[in-house]
Each structure stands twice: as C-alpha cells, then as structure tokens.
Coordinates of C-alpha atoms and ligand atoms in Angstrom, one line a residue:
M1 CA -7.9 -61.5 105.3
R2 CA -6.3 -63.2 102.3
S3 CA -6.3 -61.1 99.2
S4 CA -8.6 -63.5 97.3
A5 CA -11.1 -63.5 100.2
R6 CA -11.0 -59.7 100.2
S7 CA -11.6 -59.5 96.5
K8 CA -14.6 -61.7 96.9
V9 CA -16.1 -59.5 99.5
I10 CA -15.4 -56.5 97.3
L11 CA -17.0 -58.3 94.4
T12 CA -19.9 -59.0 96.6
F13 CA -20.1 -55.4 97.7
L14 CA -20.1 -54.3 94.2
F15 CA -22.8 -56.8 93.2
V16 CA -25.0 -55.7 96.1
T17 CA -24.5 -52.0 95.3
L18 CA -25.2 -52.7 91.6
S19 CA -28.3 -54.7 92.4
F20 CA -29.7 -52.0 94.6
A21 CA -28.8 -49.4 92.0
I22 CA -30.6 -51.3 89.3
A23 CA -33.5 -52.1 91.6
G24 CA -33.7 -48.4 92.4
C25 CA -34.1 -47.6 88.7
G26 CA -36.9 -50.1 88.7
G27 CA -35.3 -52.0 85.8
S28 CA -35.1 -55.5 87.1
T29 CA -37.5 -55.6 90.0
N30 CA -40.5 -57.7 89.2
S31 CA -44.0 -56.6 90.0
D32 CA -44.0 -58.9 93.1
G33 CA -40.8 -57.5 94.4
A34 CA -38.3 -60.2 93.5
V35 CA -35.0 -59.1 92.1
S36 CA -34.5 -60.9 88.8
S37 CA -31.0 -61.9 87.8
G38 CA -32.1 -63.3 84.5
T39 CA -34.9 -64.7 82.3
P40 CA -36.5 -67.6 84.2
D41 CA -35.5 -70.9 82.8
A42 CA -38.4 -73.1 81.5
G43 CA -36.7 -76.3 82.7
V44 CA -37.6 -79.8 81.5
A45 CA -40.7 -82.0 81.8
L46 CA -41.8 -82.1 85.4
A47 CA -42.2 -85.3 87.4
Q48 CA -45.6 -86.6 88.2
V49 CA -46.1 -87.9 91.7
R50 CA -48.1 -91.0 91.1
Y51 CA -48.4 -92.2 94.7
A52 CA -48.3 -89.4 97.3
T53 CA -47.6 -91.7 100.2
P54 CA -45.8 -95.1 100.6
P55 CA -47.8 -98.2 99.7
M56 CA -49.4 -100.4 102.4
G57 CA -50.3 -104.0 101.9
W58 CA -49.2 -107.5 102.2
N59 CA -46.7 -109.7 100.3
S60 CA -46.6 -113.5 100.4
W61 CA -42.8 -114.0 100.3
N62 CA -41.6 -113.7 104.0
T63 CA -44.0 -116.3 105.2
F64 CA -45.0 -118.5 102.3
A65 CA -42.1 -118.3 99.9
C66 CA -42.8 -120.9 97.2
K67 CA -45.5 -122.6 99.4
N68 CA -47.8 -119.7 98.2
T69 CA -51.1 -120.8 96.7
E70 CA -54.3 -119.3 95.4
A71 CA -55.9 -120.5 98.6
T72 CA -53.4 -118.7 100.8
V73 CA -53.8 -115.4 98.9
K74 CA -57.6 -115.6 99.1
A75 CA -57.5 -116.3 102.8
T76 CA -55.2 -113.4 103.3
A77 CA -57.5 -111.1 101.4
D78 CA -60.4 -112.3 103.5
A79 CA -58.5 -111.5 106.7
I80 CA -57.2 -108.1 105.6
A81 CA -60.7 -107.1 104.5
S82 CA -62.3 -108.1 107.8
N83 CA -59.7 -107.9 110.6
G84 CA -59.2 -104.1 110.6
M85 CA -56.1 -104.0 108.4
A86 CA -58.0 -102.7 105.4
A87 CA -59.6 -100.0 107.5
A88 CA -56.1 -99.1 108.8
G89 CA -54.8 -98.5 105.2
Y90 CA -53.5 -101.9 103.9
R91 CA -54.5 -102.1 100.3
Y92 CA -52.3 -104.2 98.1
V93 CA -52.3 -108.0 98.3
T94 CA -49.2 -109.0 96.4
V95 CA -48.3 -112.5 95.2
D96 CA -44.6 -112.8 95.2
D97 CA -42.4 -115.4 93.4
C98 CA -43.5 -118.9 92.4
W99 CA -46.9 -118.2 90.8
V100 CA -45.6 -118.5 87.3
G101 CA -46.3 -121.6 85.3
G102 CA -44.4 -120.5 82.2
R103 CA -44.8 -118.4 79.0
N104 CA -47.1 -119.4 76.2
P105 CA -44.8 -119.9 73.2
T106 CA -47.5 -118.7 70.8
T107 CA -48.9 -115.6 72.6
G108 CA -45.8 -114.8 74.6
Q109 CA -48.0 -114.4 77.6
L110 CA -47.2 -115.6 81.1
Y111 CA -49.5 -118.1 82.7
S112 CA -49.9 -119.3 86.3
N113 CA -48.8 -122.6 87.8
A114 CA -51.7 -124.9 87.1
T115 CA -51.3 -126.7 90.4
T116 CA -50.9 -123.9 92.9
F117 CA -52.9 -121.1 91.0
P118 CA -55.4 -123.3 89.0
D119 CA -58.0 -120.5 88.4
G120 CA -55.4 -118.1 87.0
M121 CA -54.4 -114.7 88.0
Q122 CA -57.3 -112.8 86.6
A123 CA -59.7 -114.7 88.7
L124 CA -57.5 -114.1 91.8
A125 CA -57.3 -110.4 91.0
D126 CA -61.1 -110.3 90.7
Y127 CA -61.4 -112.0 94.1
V128 CA -59.0 -109.6 95.8
H129 CA -60.8 -106.6 94.1
G130 CA -64.1 -108.1 95.3
K131 CA -62.8 -107.6 98.9
G132 CA -62.2 -103.9 98.2
L133 CA -58.4 -104.5 97.9
R134 CA -55.8 -104.1 95.2
F135 CA -53.8 -106.9 93.5
G136 CA -50.1 -107.0 93.2
I137 CA -47.9 -109.4 91.3
Y138 CA -44.2 -110.4 91.1
T139 CA -41.9 -110.7 88.1
S140 CA -38.2 -110.3 87.5
A141 CA -35.7 -108.4 85.4
G142 CA -34.1 -111.6 84.1
T143 CA -35.2 -114.5 82.0
N144 CA -36.1 -116.4 85.1
T145 CA -37.5 -115.5 88.5
C146 CA -35.3 -115.5 91.6
A147 CA -36.8 -118.7 93.0
G148 CA -36.7 -120.3 89.6
L149 CA -33.0 -119.9 89.7
S150 CA -32.7 -121.1 93.3
H151 CA -33.6 -124.7 93.8
G152 CA -33.3 -124.2 97.6
T153 CA -36.5 -122.3 97.9
R154 CA -38.4 -124.1 95.0
P155 CA -40.5 -127.1 95.8
A156 CA -39.7 -130.1 93.7
S157 CA -43.1 -129.8 92.0
Y158 CA -42.4 -126.3 90.8
P159 CA -41.3 -126.1 87.2
L160 CA -38.0 -124.6 86.5
G161 CA -39.6 -121.4 85.2
V162 CA -37.1 -120.7 82.5
G163 CA -38.5 -118.0 80.4
S164 CA -40.8 -116.7 83.1
G165 CA -38.9 -113.5 83.9
S166 CA -39.9 -110.3 82.1
L167 CA -36.6 -109.5 80.4
G168 CA -37.3 -108.8 76.8
H169 CA -41.1 -109.2 77.4
E170 CA -41.7 -106.1 79.5
S171 CA -44.4 -104.6 77.3
V172 CA -46.3 -107.8 76.8
D173 CA -46.1 -108.7 80.5
A174 CA -47.2 -105.2 81.5
Q175 CA -50.2 -105.6 79.2
T176 CA -51.0 -109.0 80.5
F177 CA -50.9 -107.7 84.1
A178 CA -53.1 -104.8 83.1
N179 CA -55.5 -107.2 81.5
W180 CA -55.7 -109.3 84.7
G181 CA -56.4 -106.2 86.7
V182 CA -53.0 -105.9 88.5
D183 CA -52.5 -102.7 90.5
Y184 CA -48.9 -103.2 91.8
V185 CA -45.9 -104.8 90.0
K186 CA -42.8 -105.9 91.9
I187 CA -39.9 -106.6 89.6
D188 CA -37.0 -108.4 91.1
Y189 CA -33.5 -108.6 89.7
C190 CA -31.5 -111.7 90.4
G191 CA -28.8 -111.2 87.9
G192 CA -31.2 -109.9 85.3
N193 CA -30.7 -106.8 83.2
L194 CA -31.1 -103.3 84.5
S195 CA -32.9 -102.3 81.2
A196 CA -35.9 -104.3 82.3
F197 CA -36.8 -101.7 85.0
P198 CA -37.3 -98.7 82.7
A199 CA -38.7 -101.0 80.1
M200 CA -41.3 -102.2 82.6
R201 CA -42.2 -98.5 83.4
A202 CA -42.6 -97.8 79.7
G203 CA -44.7 -100.9 79.3
I204 CA -46.9 -100.0 82.3
A205 CA -47.4 -96.4 80.9
A206 CA -48.4 -97.9 77.5
T207 CA -51.2 -99.9 79.1
G208 CA -52.9 -96.8 80.5
R209 CA -53.6 -98.7 83.8
P210 CA -52.1 -97.2 86.9
M211 CA -49.8 -99.8 88.4
F212 CA -47.4 -99.1 91.3
L213 CA -43.9 -100.1 90.2
S214 CA -41.7 -101.6 93.0
I215 CA -38.2 -102.6 91.8
N216 CA -35.6 -104.6 93.6
P217 CA -32.1 -104.2 92.3
Y218 CA -30.6 -105.8 95.3
S219 CA -31.9 -109.4 95.2
A220 CA -29.8 -112.5 95.2
N221 CA -26.4 -111.2 95.7
A222 CA -26.6 -108.4 93.2
T223 CA -24.7 -105.5 94.8
L224 CA -25.6 -102.6 92.7
P225 CA -24.7 -99.0 93.7
T226 CA -27.2 -96.9 95.5
N227 CA -30.1 -96.0 93.2
F228 CA -27.8 -97.0 90.3
A229 CA -27.1 -93.3 89.7
A230 CA -23.8 -93.7 91.5
D231 CA -22.4 -95.6 88.5
G232 CA -24.3 -93.4 86.0
T233 CA -26.5 -96.2 84.9
L234 CA -30.0 -95.0 85.8
Y235 CA -31.7 -92.5 88.0
V236 CA -34.3 -94.7 89.6
P237 CA -36.7 -92.1 90.9
A238 CA -37.4 -91.1 87.4
Y239 CA -39.4 -94.2 86.8
A240 CA -39.8 -96.5 89.9
D241 CA -42.2 -95.6 92.6
M242 CA -40.2 -97.5 95.1
S243 CA -36.9 -99.3 95.1
R244 CA -35.4 -101.9 97.5
I245 CA -32.2 -100.6 99.1
S246 CA -30.9 -103.8 100.8
Q247 CA -30.5 -107.5 100.5
D248 CA -33.5 -109.6 101.9
I249 CA -34.7 -108.8 105.4
A250 CA -34.7 -111.6 108.0
P251 CA -36.8 -111.7 111.2
N252 CA -34.0 -110.6 113.6
F253 CA -33.0 -107.3 115.0
T254 CA -29.6 -107.2 113.4
S255 CA -31.2 -107.4 110.0
V256 CA -33.7 -104.7 111.0
T257 CA -31.1 -102.2 112.2
S258 CA -28.8 -102.8 109.3
I259 CA -31.6 -101.9 106.9
I260 CA -32.3 -98.8 108.9
D261 CA -28.7 -97.7 108.4
I262 CA -28.8 -98.3 104.7
S263 CA -32.0 -96.4 104.3
A264 CA -30.6 -93.5 106.3
A265 CA -27.6 -93.4 103.9
D266 CA -30.0 -93.3 100.9
A267 CA -32.4 -90.7 102.3
A268 CA -31.2 -87.9 100.0
W269 CA -32.2 -89.9 97.0
A270 CA -35.9 -90.1 97.9
V271 CA -37.9 -87.4 96.2
P272 CA -41.7 -86.9 96.3
G273 CA -43.5 -90.0 95.0
Y274 CA -40.4 -92.2 95.3
Y275 CA -39.7 -94.2 98.4
N276 CA -36.7 -96.2 99.7
D277 CA -38.1 -99.7 100.2
M278 CA -36.8 -101.3 103.4
D279 CA -38.3 -104.7 102.3
M280 CA -41.4 -106.5 103.5
L281 CA -42.2 -106.4 107.2
E282 CA -41.2 -109.2 109.6
V283 CA -43.7 -108.1 112.3
G284 CA -45.3 -111.2 113.7
N285 CA -42.5 -113.5 112.4
G286 CA -40.7 -114.3 115.6
M287 CA -39.0 -111.2 117.0
S288 CA -39.9 -110.0 120.4
A289 CA -42.8 -107.6 120.9
D290 CA -40.4 -104.7 121.5
Q291 CA -38.3 -105.5 118.4
D292 CA -41.5 -105.8 116.3
T293 CA -42.5 -102.4 117.6
A294 CA -39.2 -100.8 116.9
H295 CA -39.1 -102.3 113.4
F296 CA -42.6 -101.1 112.6
I297 CA -42.0 -97.6 114.0
M298 CA -38.8 -97.2 112.0
W299 CA -40.3 -98.4 108.7
A300 CA -43.1 -95.8 109.3
M301 CA -40.6 -93.1 110.2
M302 CA -38.4 -93.7 107.1
S303 CA -41.4 -93.7 104.7
S304 CA -40.8 -97.2 103.6
G305 CA -43.6 -99.2 102.0
L306 CA -45.5 -101.1 104.7
N307 CA -46.1 -104.5 103.3
A308 CA -46.9 -107.0 106.0
G309 CA -45.0 -110.2 105.6
N310 CA -46.6 -112.4 108.2
D311 CA -49.6 -114.9 108.0
V312 CA -52.3 -112.4 108.8
T313 CA -54.9 -115.2 109.1
K314 CA -53.2 -116.4 112.2
Q315 CA -51.6 -113.4 113.8
S316 CA -51.7 -112.7 117.5
A317 CA -53.8 -109.9 119.0
A318 CA -50.5 -108.1 119.7
T319 CA -49.3 -108.3 116.1
Q320 CA -52.7 -107.2 114.8
A321 CA -52.7 -104.3 117.2
L322 CA -49.3 -103.2 116.1
L323 CA -49.9 -103.5 112.4
T324 CA -53.1 -101.5 112.7
N325 CA -51.7 -98.8 115.1
A326 CA -53.2 -95.6 113.8
G327 CA -50.6 -93.3 115.3
I328 CA -47.6 -95.2 113.8
I329 CA -49.3 -95.5 110.5
S330 CA -50.1 -91.8 110.4
V331 CA -46.4 -91.1 110.4
N332 CA -45.9 -93.3 107.4
Q333 CA -48.8 -91.9 105.5
D334 CA -48.2 -88.2 106.4
A335 CA -48.8 -86.0 103.4
L336 CA -45.4 -84.4 103.6
A337 CA -43.9 -87.9 103.0
L338 CA -40.4 -87.1 104.3
Q339 CA -38.0 -89.7 105.3
A340 CA -36.8 -89.5 109.0
V341 CA -33.2 -88.4 109.5
L342 CA -30.9 -89.2 112.5
D343 CA -30.9 -86.3 115.0
T344 CA -28.5 -87.6 117.7
A345 CA -26.9 -90.8 118.9
D346 CA -24.8 -91.8 121.9
S347 CA -21.1 -92.5 121.3
A348 CA -21.8 -96.2 120.9
G349 CA -24.5 -95.5 118.3
S350 CA -27.1 -97.6 120.2
L351 CA -29.3 -94.9 121.7
Q352 CA -30.7 -92.9 118.7
V353 CA -33.1 -90.0 118.1
W354 CA -34.7 -90.0 114.6
T355 CA -36.9 -87.1 113.5
K356 CA -39.1 -86.0 110.6
P357 CA -41.4 -83.1 110.1
L358 CA -45.1 -83.9 109.6
S359 CA -47.3 -81.9 107.3
A360 CA -49.1 -80.0 110.1
T361 CA -46.9 -76.9 110.8
G362 CA -44.9 -77.1 113.9
T363 CA -45.2 -80.9 114.1
R364 CA -42.4 -83.5 114.3
A365 CA -42.5 -87.2 114.7
V366 CA -39.6 -88.4 116.9
A367 CA -38.5 -92.0 117.3
L368 CA -36.3 -92.9 120.3
L369 CA -34.6 -96.1 119.2
N370 CA -32.7 -98.2 121.6
R371 CA -30.5 -100.7 119.7
G372 CA -28.8 -101.9 122.9
A373 CA -29.4 -104.9 125.1
T374 CA -30.7 -103.0 128.2
A375 CA -33.5 -100.5 128.7
A376 CA -32.2 -96.9 128.7
P377 CA -33.4 -93.3 128.8
I378 CA -33.2 -91.5 125.5
T379 CA -33.5 -87.7 125.3
V380 CA -34.7 -85.5 122.4
N381 CA -33.6 -81.8 122.7
L382 CA -35.9 -79.2 121.3
A383 CA -33.1 -77.0 120.2
N384 CA -32.0 -79.6 117.7
L385 CA -35.5 -79.5 116.1
G386 CA -35.8 -75.8 115.8
L387 CA -39.3 -75.8 117.4
K388 CA -40.3 -72.7 119.3
G389 CA -43.1 -71.7 121.6
T390 CA -44.8 -74.1 124.0
V391 CA -44.2 -77.6 122.7
Q392 CA -46.7 -80.3 123.5
A393 CA -45.7 -84.0 123.5
S394 CA -47.6 -87.2 123.1
N395 CA -46.8 -90.8 122.6
L396 CA -48.1 -91.6 119.1
A397 CA -48.2 -95.3 119.5
T398 CA -50.2 -95.3 122.8
G399 CA -51.9 -92.0 122.4
A400 CA -50.7 -90.9 125.9
T401 CA -50.4 -87.2 126.4
L402 CA -46.9 -86.3 127.8
G403 CA -47.6 -82.6 128.4
A404 CA -45.6 -79.5 127.7
V405 CA -41.9 -79.8 127.0
T406 CA -39.6 -76.8 127.6
T407 CA -36.1 -77.9 126.6
S408 CA -36.0 -81.7 126.3
L409 CA -38.0 -84.8 126.7
T410 CA -36.6 -88.1 128.1
Q411 CA -38.3 -91.5 127.8
T412 CA -37.1 -94.9 129.0
V413 CA -36.9 -97.1 126.0
P414 CA -36.9 -100.9 126.3
A415 CA -33.9 -102.9 125.0
T416 CA -34.1 -103.4 121.2
G417 CA -37.2 -101.2 121.2
A418 CA -38.5 -97.8 120.2
V419 CA -40.9 -95.1 121.5
L420 CA -42.7 -92.8 119.0
I421 CA -43.3 -89.3 120.0
E422 CA -45.2 -86.4 118.4
L423 CA -44.0 -82.9 119.3
T424 CA -46.1 -79.9 118.3
G425 CA -44.8 -76.3 118.7
T426 CA -44.0 -73.5 116.3
D427 CA -41.9 -73.9 113.2
P428 CA -39.4 -71.4 112.0
Q429 CA -41.3 -69.8 109.1
V430 CA -39.4 -68.2 106.3
V431 CA -39.5 -64.5 105.9
N432 CA -39.2 -62.2 102.9
G433 CA -35.8 -61.9 101.3
S434 CA -32.7 -64.0 101.1
L435 CA -33.2 -67.7 101.9
A436 CA -29.6 -68.5 102.6
G437 CA -29.5 -67.5 106.3
Q438 CA -32.9 -68.9 107.1
N439 CA -33.8 -72.1 108.9
W440 CA -35.0 -75.1 107.1
I441 CA -37.1 -77.7 108.9
W442 CA -35.4 -80.8 107.3
S443 CA -32.3 -81.5 105.4
T444 CA -30.6 -84.5 104.0
V445 CA -27.3 -84.8 102.3
Q446 CA -25.5 -88.0 101.3
S447 CA -22.2 -86.6 102.3
G448 CA -21.0 -83.5 104.1
T449 CA -23.2 -80.8 105.4
V450 CA -25.0 -78.0 103.6
A451 CA -22.9 -75.0 103.3
A452 CA -24.4 -71.5 103.5
K453 CA -22.5 -68.4 102.8
V454 CA -24.3 -65.4 104.1
F455 CA -23.3 -61.7 103.6
P456 CA -22.8 -59.5 105.4
A457 CA -20.3 -61.6 107.2
G458 CA -21.5 -62.4 110.7
S459 CA -25.0 -63.3 109.7
S460 CA -26.0 -66.5 111.4
L461 CA -26.1 -69.7 109.6
P462 CA -29.1 -72.0 109.7
A463 CA -28.9 -75.1 111.9
G464 CA -27.1 -77.9 110.1
A465 CA -25.2 -75.5 107.8
S466 CA -21.4 -74.9 107.8
A467 CA -19.7 -71.9 106.4
A468 CA -19.2 -72.3 102.7
A469 CA -16.5 -71.8 100.2
S470 CA -17.7 -68.7 98.4
I471 CA -20.7 -69.1 96.2
V472 CA -19.1 -68.7 92.8
T473 CA -20.3 -70.2 89.6
H474 CA -18.7 -69.3 86.3
A475 CA -16.5 -66.8 88.1
K476 CA -19.6 -64.8 89.1
S477 CA -19.9 -63.9 92.8
Y478 CA -23.3 -63.7 94.5
V479 CA -24.6 -61.9 97.6
D480 CA -25.2 -65.2 99.3
G481 CA -26.2 -68.8 98.7
L482 CA -26.3 -72.4 99.6
T483 CA -23.7 -74.9 98.5
V484 CA -24.6 -78.6 98.5
N485 CA -23.0 -81.9 97.6
A486 CA -25.5 -83.8 95.6
P487 CA -27.7 -85.6 96.4
A488 CA -29.0 -83.0 98.9
Q489 CA -32.3 -81.6 99.9
L490 CA -33.7 -78.8 102.1
V491 CA -37.3 -78.3 103.2
Y492 CA -38.7 -74.9 104.4
R493 CA -42.0 -74.0 105.9
L494 CA -43.8 -71.3 103.8
D495 CA -47.2 -71.8 105.5
G496 CA -48.9 -69.9 102.7
H497 CA -47.2 -66.6 103.2
C498 CA -45.0 -66.5 100.1
S499 CA -45.6 -65.9 96.5
T500 CA -42.3 -66.4 94.6
F501 CA -39.1 -68.4 95.0
Q502 CA -36.2 -67.4 92.9
S503 CA -32.5 -68.5 92.7
D504 CA -29.7 -68.7 90.2
I505 CA -28.3 -72.2 89.9
G506 CA -25.0 -73.6 88.7
L507 CA -22.2 -75.8 89.7
D508 CA -19.8 -74.3 92.2
A509 CA -16.2 -73.5 91.6
A510 CA -15.5 -76.5 93.8
A511 CA -16.8 -78.8 91.1
Q512 CA -13.6 -77.9 89.3
G513 CA -15.1 -77.8 85.9
A514 CA -16.5 -81.3 86.2
G515 CA -19.7 -82.8 87.7
S516 CA -23.3 -82.9 86.6
V517 CA -26.5 -82.4 88.6
D518 CA -30.2 -82.0 88.3
Y519 CA -32.0 -79.2 90.3
Q520 CA -35.6 -79.7 91.3
V521 CA -38.0 -77.3 93.2
W522 CA -41.0 -78.9 94.8
A523 CA -43.8 -77.3 96.8
D524 CA -46.2 -79.5 98.8
N525 CA -44.9 -82.5 96.7
V526 CA -45.7 -80.8 93.4
E527 CA -42.7 -80.3 91.2
L528 CA -42.5 -76.7 90.1
Y529 CA -39.2 -76.8 88.3
D530 CA -36.7 -79.3 87.0
S531 CA -33.4 -78.1 85.4
G532 CA -32.5 -81.3 83.6
T533 CA -28.8 -82.0 83.5
V534 CA -26.6 -79.1 84.5
T535 CA -22.9 -79.4 84.1
S536 CA -20.0 -77.0 84.8
S537 CA -20.3 -75.7 81.3
T538 CA -24.0 -75.0 81.4
P539 CA -24.6 -71.3 81.6
I540 CA -26.1 -70.0 84.9
K541 CA -29.8 -70.5 84.9
T542 CA -32.4 -68.5 86.9
V543 CA -35.2 -70.4 88.6
R544 CA -38.3 -68.5 89.3
V545 CA -41.5 -70.2 90.4
G546 CA -44.8 -69.2 92.0
V547 CA -45.4 -70.6 95.5
T548 CA -48.6 -68.8 96.4
G549 CA -50.6 -70.8 98.9
R550 CA -47.9 -73.4 99.3
K551 CA -47.0 -74.7 102.7
T552 CA -43.6 -76.2 102.1
L553 CA -40.7 -75.6 99.7
R554 CA -38.3 -78.5 98.9
L555 CA -35.0 -77.8 97.1
V556 CA -33.4 -80.8 95.6
V557 CA -30.1 -81.2 93.9
T558 CA -29.6 -84.8 92.7
D559 CA -27.2 -86.6 90.4
G560 CA -26.9 -85.9 86.7
Q561 CA -26.6 -89.7 86.2
D562 CA -22.8 -89.9 86.1
G563 CA -22.1 -90.4 89.7
V564 CA -21.8 -87.7 92.4
T565 CA -18.1 -87.0 92.4
H566 CA -17.6 -83.3 91.8
D567 CA -21.3 -82.6 92.2
V568 CA -20.9 -79.4 94.3
A569 CA -23.8 -77.2 93.4
D570 CA -25.0 -73.7 94.3
W571 CA -28.3 -72.1 94.9
A572 CA -27.1 -68.6 94.4
N573 CA -29.0 -65.6 95.7
P574 CA -31.9 -67.9 96.7
S575 CA -34.8 -65.7 97.8
L576 CA -38.5 -65.6 98.6
V577 CA -41.1 -63.0 98.3
C578 CA -43.3 -63.3 101.4
S579 CA -45.8 -61.2 103.1
Ligands
LIG601 C1 -35.6 -112.1 96.1 C2 -36.3 -110.9 96.7 C3 -37.4 -111.3 97.7 C4 -38.3 -112.3 97.0 C5 -37.5 -113.4 96.4 C6 -38.4 -114.3 95.5 O1 -34.8 -112.7 97.1 O2 -35.4 -110.0 97.3 O3 -38.1 -110.2 98.2 O4 -39.0 -111.6 96.0 O5 -36.5 -113.0 95.5 O6 -37.7 -115.3 94.9

C-alpha cells in the first residue's frame, strides 16, 4: 500500500469512527436516522417538467417540403383524427417551413403565404383543434427560414421570405403564435443566432400559453457542439423541451443508424422533460418493412419525439399498423421517460442490445437491433440487466408471450431490423444506508464509467462502476461515494420504501481545481434539488431531500455551462433512509 493510500484509509477510519462517536452522542443524527454532515443546501430554482413524455404527432417536411399547403394539412388532420393515429397518441399536426408569406412592416407580425395558406394560420389552427388535435408551427432562429435561404427546395412561386425568421422578433412571434392557438413551436437554425432559442422560450413564457418548444441547432450545415454546453454557450435543457441532435434524416438505414449513434452519445444530456430529438420519422417513406420497424422501435426506445413524416392520407396498412403499434408506443410514452442505452454489441457493432427500464418495477424494454445485411440471432443476458427472480418475456411489438427466461433470451432478428422485448422480473431495490455500493437500474455517462469507492475495502461495486480515485473534495475524505464525469446520471429503484436521500457534493480532487458542474436530484421526474453552478472553489454542500413514496431516484451531474473538461464530481457519503 502506498503511503498516500494508507493515509486515506486512516483518514477514512478516523472519519467513520468520528461519525459513529458523534452519532452515538445523538448530536448529528436526524430524527429519521440520516447522519447529517452539514446544513442542507437550499439550492436554486427547480426545473419544471412541462412535458412528461416525448411529443407525438406529424410534421409536413419529410414528405411535402415546400409543396405543403393548407389543404394538405387539413387532409392530414382529418386522417390522423379518424385512422387510429389520434387514438394511438398522435397529437401535434405541425406545419414546417414554407408557410410564411412575410412580416407586416407596420405590426411586425408574421403572415402566411396567400397562395398556399390563404385562410391564414389561425383558421388552420382552429381546424386542427376542431379535430381534437394540437397545432404546431415552424420558424427559425435567423432572419430567414431554412427554405427561404435555399432556392433548391423553394418553389419559384414562393417569396424569398427575407425577414420571416424570428431573430429579433421572438416575443412578437411567440405572441402571434399564441394568438393563433399554436401548441408547438419548432425553431430551426440555418445560420441564425443562438440567442433566438432562449429568447423564444422567454417569449413563449410571456404569452402564458403552453407551447412545446422544439429547437434545431443542427440544420443546414450548422455543426454546433452537443447541446451547446460543450462550448459553454447555452445549457439547452434549461429552456428547450426537445432539441435536434443531428443533421436532417433521410429515408435510408444508414441515416437511421447514424442518428441512433449520435443520440446514444447524447443520452447523458437528456433530463426529465427534455428529449433528444432524432428528427421526424421516415416510416412509410420508402425503406423496407424491417427497416421501418427498426427505425420506429429505436426512436421509441431512445425517447425521441415521434413525429410521423409520411403522407398519412395514403399510407399502407403496414405503415399504419406500425405507426399505431401500442406496444412500441408504450415504450416511448413510458412515465419514467428514460432514454435507452447500449447494453452489448458484437465485435463488428452490427448486432446490438439496447435497454431501458420502464416505470413498472422490475420491467425492462429491450431492443435487439440487427444493423447487418443478414438475419442473425441476438442474445440479451439477464445478468447485464440486474433483474432477479423469475423473469417473464414478451414481444412488445407482436404481443407474443415468450415465457420464462432464466439466464438469457435469444431471438432471430431480420437483416436491418429489430425485435422489441419486454422483460419483467425483480429489480434490485435500494436498502437503508450508503448508496455507493448499491445497484442502480440505469446509468449514462458521456465518457468513462461511474466510479464508486466503497469502504471497507472489498465491498462489491455496482454493475457498471469502476473502482474510483478516492472520494476527496477540498481535501476532505469521505466514507464512500460515487465519482462521475459530467454529464452523468444514475437511476435507482426506491419503490416507496425510502424517506430521505442525503449526500455531500463537490468537485473531486481529479478536477484539479478547475471544472464546473450542476447537480440535480430528481424523483419520479420531479426535481427535488438543483445546486446551481458548483466549481472547485465552491464549499462542499449537503443535499438532503425527502423521497417518501417515491419510486425512483435520479442523480444527475451536468455541465456548468463551460464545457465538461475537468468536470469530475463527487456524490460523497450518498445515503438513503429506507425501511
Ligand atoms: C432544416 C430542418 C428540417 C426542415 C427544413 C425546412 O433542414 O432540419 O427539419 O425544418 O430545415 O427548411
């Protein structure tokens, strides 16, 4: 043992001894039994989850582009209301680019193209609402819309649209949209200005009308960093309900799989009420039936918005059946709203197992994704998922019961296809005491693994954890803890057995005096604590929150809006009081 390591163990021993001694005097043990290391920090204003599950609807762009008209939108609303899509959960009918006629120089308000949308957007919103649906509209973060800038997609009859983007007009446009009865705003980028995104959020808030805010910082060759936070510009989940993470989708399997990989890399940024948008669906737009199925299953698994992008007035029975598949949609609309993470892949990366916990305890959705050119068996191993007891399996897309699974389940998956499974067994439920050595049910980190340091030495680490550098913040040693590289998240099952979560928080010694993060504690998608920005010079804080009756606990460490270099952060002495 190196001397520094020995001194850490001694420090830890002293700390444990001291803690027990103090607890024995009754001085710092709270009435519910949690050992307090400090006065609980009040934190900053908590986030409101505006939309608890990803949006479902339809968007005009993938099929109609600039050939979109009032008539096509009305026909689409008619179809969605009557063909089973509304009943399956599709709500928003969104008019993408090319509806704008210009901006009234006197009032500053946008108006619609008189040829293609002659009755105006308020009448169209009324029509869509009359079908029991919600109305969405497109704008951009520049002075022009994307198609207004691109003559390739703009019919000759379409006016240039200069001045028809929302930059500098965010408040007036948000109010105009609210006046029209808009329920969903998609704001594109195309070389606009990032300031338009938060300005549109503020504009929407000022109207008092709930409007889902979908932003697209990736359009038209803009290659901005993940969620902007990487360059310290903006922390998107603070204001957008959903953000595109890729360039435009195309109806081919290469495009689909490339977006899956981008979304996987961005999973740790998605917090409750904020979704990584994998773009509008290309189901029914020319891929094979198996490819359409894999595409829809993976968009559902990764909690993307499900905005159909086909002509729903003419879709085949197979397309209609897929888009309304209740089992697949239930995975997307599950109340826990977690994004799937990659469990295993073969060495070529073409046979993959993706998993996400569902809200019902002991339940996992599992997608077996075959990216290769031939049908192949794909196996999910129960040991990887942490499920215990008798595990029952079913095919969520077909409803077929697959029976009891003991160690693993293998299914033959078609080439460029996917099979969606539900597994139900018993989850590892947390127990009273230190959280550091306990099993989480889901974790996501952008880089590295979660490191858990558990004393006494020899205690087992949770699945997915690696042994940590010692948990030291501000030269203070702790009994145990979790060290993460932001952005990183962990979800535990409480199942209503616990009353209090407590932890000290601070940047790890590995942050080397730099870095800045934001700690968040969520339970059942309600934010219980938000630290605000914590830097290496912020004094150690104590988080202490009530979790009585909560089923899940979600620990989030995200960026402090200056990039994630050096963002090595500790949950020190994390503990739960449970019955
Ligand atoms: C960009 C977006 C698309 C669509 C078009 C409209 O390319 O990424 O989703 O909105 O603009 O011009």
